Amino acid sequence: ETLYTRDYLRRPTPRDLQRLLQKAESRGFPGMIGSIDCMHWQWKNCPTAWQGDYGNRKGQKSIILEAVAGFDTWVWHAFFGVAGSQNDLNVLGQSPVFNDVLRGEAPNITYEINNTIYQTGYYLAD
């Protein structure tokens, strides 16, 4: 077993999901599993040969971190290492979170909004 996966950076258990979904619904977001966002981490010593790929729109060399957190700031997922020249949509296209959805391995939850039943949760993003 790896260092963190028993307690951290692991998939939510059914009990975890129930807690996350109840809190989200009480705040007006039925079906929301967590919040997802990407951020650039500056890479001061980026190798010269990689600087074109890792240069972001601000001209800085960076590596992108994608993270999912719950209402309690518990981080459930981290995906790190995408080149800084990529935008958030390109990062999501490589994300294990969204690959799980495409493979049918996302958490199976049921909720209703405006008399419509949904079977897949969602992540709040900006």
PDB file of C-alpha atoms in Angstrom:
ATOM      1  CA  GLU A   1       0.000   0.000   0.000  1.00  0.00           C
ATOM      2  CA  THR A   2       1.302   3.436  -0.855  1.00  0.00           C
ATOM      3  CA  LEU A   3       1.948   6.101   1.723  1.00  0.00           C
ATOM      4  CA  TYR A   4      -1.255   8.155   1.394  1.00  0.00           C
ATOM      5  CA  THR A   5      -3.949   6.162  -0.358  1.00  0.00           C
ATOM      6  CA  ARG A   6      -5.496   4.563   2.722  1.00  0.00           C
ATOM      7  CA  ASP A   7      -6.507   7.979   4.097  1.00  0.00           C
ATOM      8  CA  TYR A   8      -5.657  10.618   1.487  1.00  0.00           C
ATOM      9  CA  LEU A   9      -5.756  11.044  -2.283  1.00  0.00           C
ATOM     10  CA  ARG A  10      -8.117   8.127  -2.689  1.00  0.00           C
ATOM     11  CA  ARG A  11     -11.552   7.675  -4.143  1.00  0.00           C
ATOM     12  CA  PRO A  12     -14.370   8.578  -1.767  1.00  0.00           C
ATOM     13  CA  THR A  13     -16.018   5.566  -0.138  1.00  0.00           C
ATOM     14  CA  PRO A  14     -19.824   5.228  -0.337  1.00  0.00           C
ATOM     15  CA  ARG A  15     -19.969   6.702   3.178  1.00  0.00           C
ATOM     16  CA  ASP A  16     -17.756   9.638   2.117  1.00  0.00           C
ATOM     17  CA  LEU A  17     -19.942  10.225  -0.933  1.00  0.00           C
ATOM     18  CA  GLN A  18     -23.094  10.230   1.168  1.00  0.00           C
ATOM     19  CA  ARG A  19     -21.597  12.885   3.458  1.00  0.00           C
ATOM     20  CA  LEU A  20     -20.378  15.019   0.529  1.00  0.00           C
ATOM     21  CA  LEU A  21     -23.702  14.772  -1.299  1.00  0.00           C
ATOM     22  CA  GLN A  22     -25.770  15.595   1.792  1.00  0.00           C
ATOM     23  CA  LYS A  23     -23.702  18.706   2.508  1.00  0.00           C
ATOM     24  CA  ALA A  24     -23.807  19.831  -1.132  1.00  0.00           C
ATOM     25  CA  GLU A  25     -27.576  19.345  -1.316  1.00  0.00           C
ATOM     26  CA  SER A  26     -28.084  21.291   1.921  1.00  0.00           C
ATOM     27  CA  ARG A  27     -26.242  24.173   0.233  1.00  0.00           C
ATOM     28  CA  GLY A  28     -28.327  24.014  -2.951  1.00  0.00           C
ATOM     29  CA  PHE A  29     -26.079  21.799  -5.093  1.00  0.00           C
ATOM     30  CA  PRO A  30     -27.724  18.361  -5.342  1.00  0.00           C
ATOM     31  CA  GLY A  31     -25.425  15.813  -6.996  1.00  0.00           C
ATOM     32  CA  MET A  32     -22.229  17.834  -6.538  1.00  0.00           C
ATOM     33  CA  ILE A  33     -19.322  15.595  -5.533  1.00  0.00           C
ATOM     34  CA  GLY A  34     -16.762  18.355  -5.021  1.00  0.00           C
ATOM     35  CA  SER A  35     -14.957  21.302  -6.560  1.00  0.00           C
ATOM     36  CA  ILE A  36     -12.330  20.910  -9.272  1.00  0.00           C
ATOM     37  CA  ASP A  37      -9.760  23.426 -10.404  1.00  0.00           C
ATOM     38  CA  CYS A  38      -6.393  23.671 -12.116  1.00  0.00           C
ATOM     39  CA  MET A  39      -3.507  25.900 -11.110  1.00  0.00           C
ATOM     40  CA  HIS A  40      -0.064  26.608 -12.512  1.00  0.00           C
ATOM     41  CA  TRP A  41       3.007  25.952 -10.372  1.00  0.00           C
ATOM     42  CA  GLN A  42       5.990  27.952 -11.538  1.00  0.00           C
ATOM     43  CA  TRP A  43       8.926  25.769 -12.621  1.00  0.00           C
ATOM     44  CA  LYS A  44      12.015  27.859 -11.957  1.00  0.00           C
ATOM     45  CA  ASN A  45      14.527  25.283 -13.236  1.00  0.00           C
ATOM     46  CA  CYS A  46      12.627  23.971 -16.252  1.00  0.00           C
ATOM     47  CA  PRO A  47      15.105  22.295 -18.640  1.00  0.00           C
ATOM     48  CA  THR A  48      15.856  24.453 -21.686  1.00  0.00           C
ATOM     49  CA  ALA A  49      14.648  21.758 -24.102  1.00  0.00           C
ATOM     50  CA  TRP A  50      11.198  21.718 -22.443  1.00  0.00           C
ATOM     51  CA  GLN A  51      10.643  25.459 -22.062  1.00  0.00           C
ATOM     52  CA  GLY A  52       8.458  25.738 -25.177  1.00  0.00           C
ATOM     53  CA  ASP A  53       5.993  23.129 -23.898  1.00  0.00           C
ATOM     54  CA  TYR A  54       6.007  24.322 -20.318  1.00  0.00           C
ATOM     55  CA  GLY A  55       5.749  28.064 -21.016  1.00  0.00           C
ATOM     56  CA  ASN A  56       2.332  29.411 -20.024  1.00  0.00           C
ATOM     57  CA  ARG A  57       0.423  32.407 -21.407  1.00  0.00           C
ATOM     58  CA  LYS A  58       2.244  34.709 -18.968  1.00  0.00           C
ATOM     59  CA  GLY A  59       5.637  33.617 -20.300  1.00  0.00           C
ATOM     60  CA  GLN A  60       6.457  31.670 -17.133  1.00  0.00           C
ATOM     61  CA  LYS A  61       7.473  28.026 -17.137  1.00  0.00           C
ATOM     62  CA  SER A  62       4.931  26.017 -15.173  1.00  0.00           C
ATOM     63  CA  ILE A  63       3.447  22.620 -14.400  1.00  0.00           C
ATOM     64  CA  ILE A  64      -0.303  22.298 -13.896  1.00  0.00           C
ATOM     65  CA  LEU A  65      -1.973  20.778 -10.831  1.00  0.00           C
ATOM     66  CA  GLU A  66      -5.591  19.636 -11.065  1.00  0.00           C
ATOM     67  CA  ALA A  67      -7.266  18.969  -7.716  1.00  0.00           C
ATOM     68  CA  VAL A  68     -10.704  17.950  -6.429  1.00  0.00           C
ATOM     69  CA  ALA A  69     -11.712  18.968  -2.916  1.00  0.00           C
ATOM     70  CA  GLY A  70     -14.851  18.564  -0.841  1.00  0.00           C
ATOM     71  CA  PHE A  71     -16.656  21.240   1.175  1.00  0.00           C
ATOM     72  CA  ASP A  72     -14.295  20.540   4.082  1.00  0.00           C
ATOM     73  CA  THR A  73     -11.189  21.169   1.888  1.00  0.00           C
ATOM     74  CA  TRP A  74     -10.320  17.451   1.947  1.00  0.00           C
ATOM     75  CA  VAL A  75      -8.423  16.787  -1.303  1.00  0.00           C
ATOM     76  CA  TRP A  76      -9.749  13.643  -2.983  1.00  0.00           C
ATOM     77  CA  HIS A  77      -7.761  13.830  -6.177  1.00  0.00           C
ATOM     78  CA  ALA A  78      -4.568  15.441  -7.469  1.00  0.00           C
ATOM     79  CA  PHE A  79      -3.266  15.182 -11.028  1.00  0.00           C
ATOM     80  CA  PHE A  80       0.088  16.885 -11.481  1.00  0.00           C
ATOM     81  CA  GLY A  81       2.546  17.307 -14.295  1.00  0.00           C
ATOM     82  CA  VAL A  82       0.706  18.567 -17.382  1.00  0.00           C
ATOM     83  CA  ALA A  83       2.738  21.122 -19.346  1.00  0.00           C
ATOM     84  CA  GLY A  84       2.021  24.756 -18.489  1.00  0.00           C
ATOM     85  CA  SER A  85       1.240  25.598 -22.126  1.00  0.00           C
ATOM     86  CA  GLN A  86      -2.018  23.613 -21.832  1.00  0.00           C
ATOM     87  CA  ASN A  87      -5.319  25.212 -20.830  1.00  0.00           C
ATOM     88  CA  ASP A  88      -7.728  23.811 -18.232  1.00  0.00           C
ATOM     89  CA  LEU A  89      -9.863  22.087 -20.871  1.00  0.00           C
ATOM     90  CA  ASN A  90      -6.832  20.199 -22.214  1.00  0.00           C
ATOM     91  CA  VAL A  91      -5.890  19.178 -18.669  1.00  0.00           C
ATOM     92  CA  LEU A  92      -9.417  17.863 -18.058  1.00  0.00           C
ATOM     93  CA  GLY A  93      -9.134  15.874 -21.296  1.00  0.00           C
ATOM     94  CA  GLN A  94      -6.221  13.947 -19.720  1.00  0.00           C
ATOM     95  CA  SER A  95      -7.653  13.841 -16.208  1.00  0.00           C
ATOM     96  CA  PRO A  96      -8.152  10.523 -14.404  1.00  0.00           C
ATOM     97  CA  VAL A  97     -11.395  11.993 -12.964  1.00  0.00           C
ATOM     98  CA  PHE A  98     -12.933  12.424 -16.403  1.00  0.00           C
ATOM     99  CA  ASN A  99     -11.409   9.222 -17.759  1.00  0.00           C
ATOM    100  CA  ASP A 100     -13.340   7.447 -14.975  1.00  0.00           C
ATOM    101  CA  VAL A 101     -16.552   9.045 -16.278  1.00  0.00           C
ATOM    102  CA  LEU A 102     -15.804   7.921 -19.847  1.00  0.00           C
ATOM    103  CA  ARG A 103     -15.048   4.351 -18.701  1.00  0.00           C
ATOM    104  CA  GLY A 104     -18.227   4.210 -16.613  1.00  0.00           C
ATOM    105  CA  GLU A 105     -16.233   4.070 -13.367  1.00  0.00           C
ATOM    106  CA  ALA A 106     -17.455   7.352 -11.865  1.00  0.00           C
ATOM    107  CA  PRO A 107     -19.480   7.159  -8.642  1.00  0.00           C
ATOM    108  CA  ASN A 108     -23.025   6.011  -9.413  1.00  0.00           C
ATOM    109  CA  ILE A 109     -25.358   8.368  -7.620  1.00  0.00           C
ATOM    110  CA  THR A 110     -28.959   9.354  -8.233  1.00  0.00           C
ATOM    111  CA  TYR A 111     -30.426  12.795  -7.682  1.00  0.00           C
ATOM    112  CA  GLU A 112     -33.233  14.920  -9.063  1.00  0.00           C
ATOM    113  CA  ILE A 113     -33.272  18.501 -10.331  1.00  0.00           C
ATOM    114  CA  ASN A 114     -36.437  20.075 -11.790  1.00  0.00           C
ATOM    115  CA  ASN A 115     -38.191  16.701 -12.071  1.00  0.00           C
ATOM    116  CA  THR A 116     -35.294  15.193 -14.037  1.00  0.00           C
ATOM    117  CA  ILE A 117     -33.376  12.206 -12.643  1.00  0.00           C
ATOM    118  CA  TYR A 118     -29.582  12.182 -13.068  1.00  0.00           C
ATOM    119  CA  GLN A 119     -27.266   9.201 -12.516  1.00  0.00           C
ATOM    120  CA  THR A 120     -23.836  10.868 -12.529  1.00  0.00           C
ATOM    121  CA  GLY A 121     -22.575  13.448 -10.070  1.00  0.00           C
ATOM    122  CA  TYR A 122     -20.743  16.586 -11.069  1.00  0.00           C
ATOM    123  CA  TYR A 123     -17.877  18.792  -9.946  1.00  0.00           C
ATOM    124  CA  LEU A 124     -18.176  22.536  -9.477  1.00  0.00           C
ATOM    125  CA  ALA A 125     -15.599  24.398 -11.580  1.00  0.00           C
ATOM    126  CA  ASP A 126     -14.842  27.991 -12.409  1.00  0.00           C
TER     127      ASP A 126
END
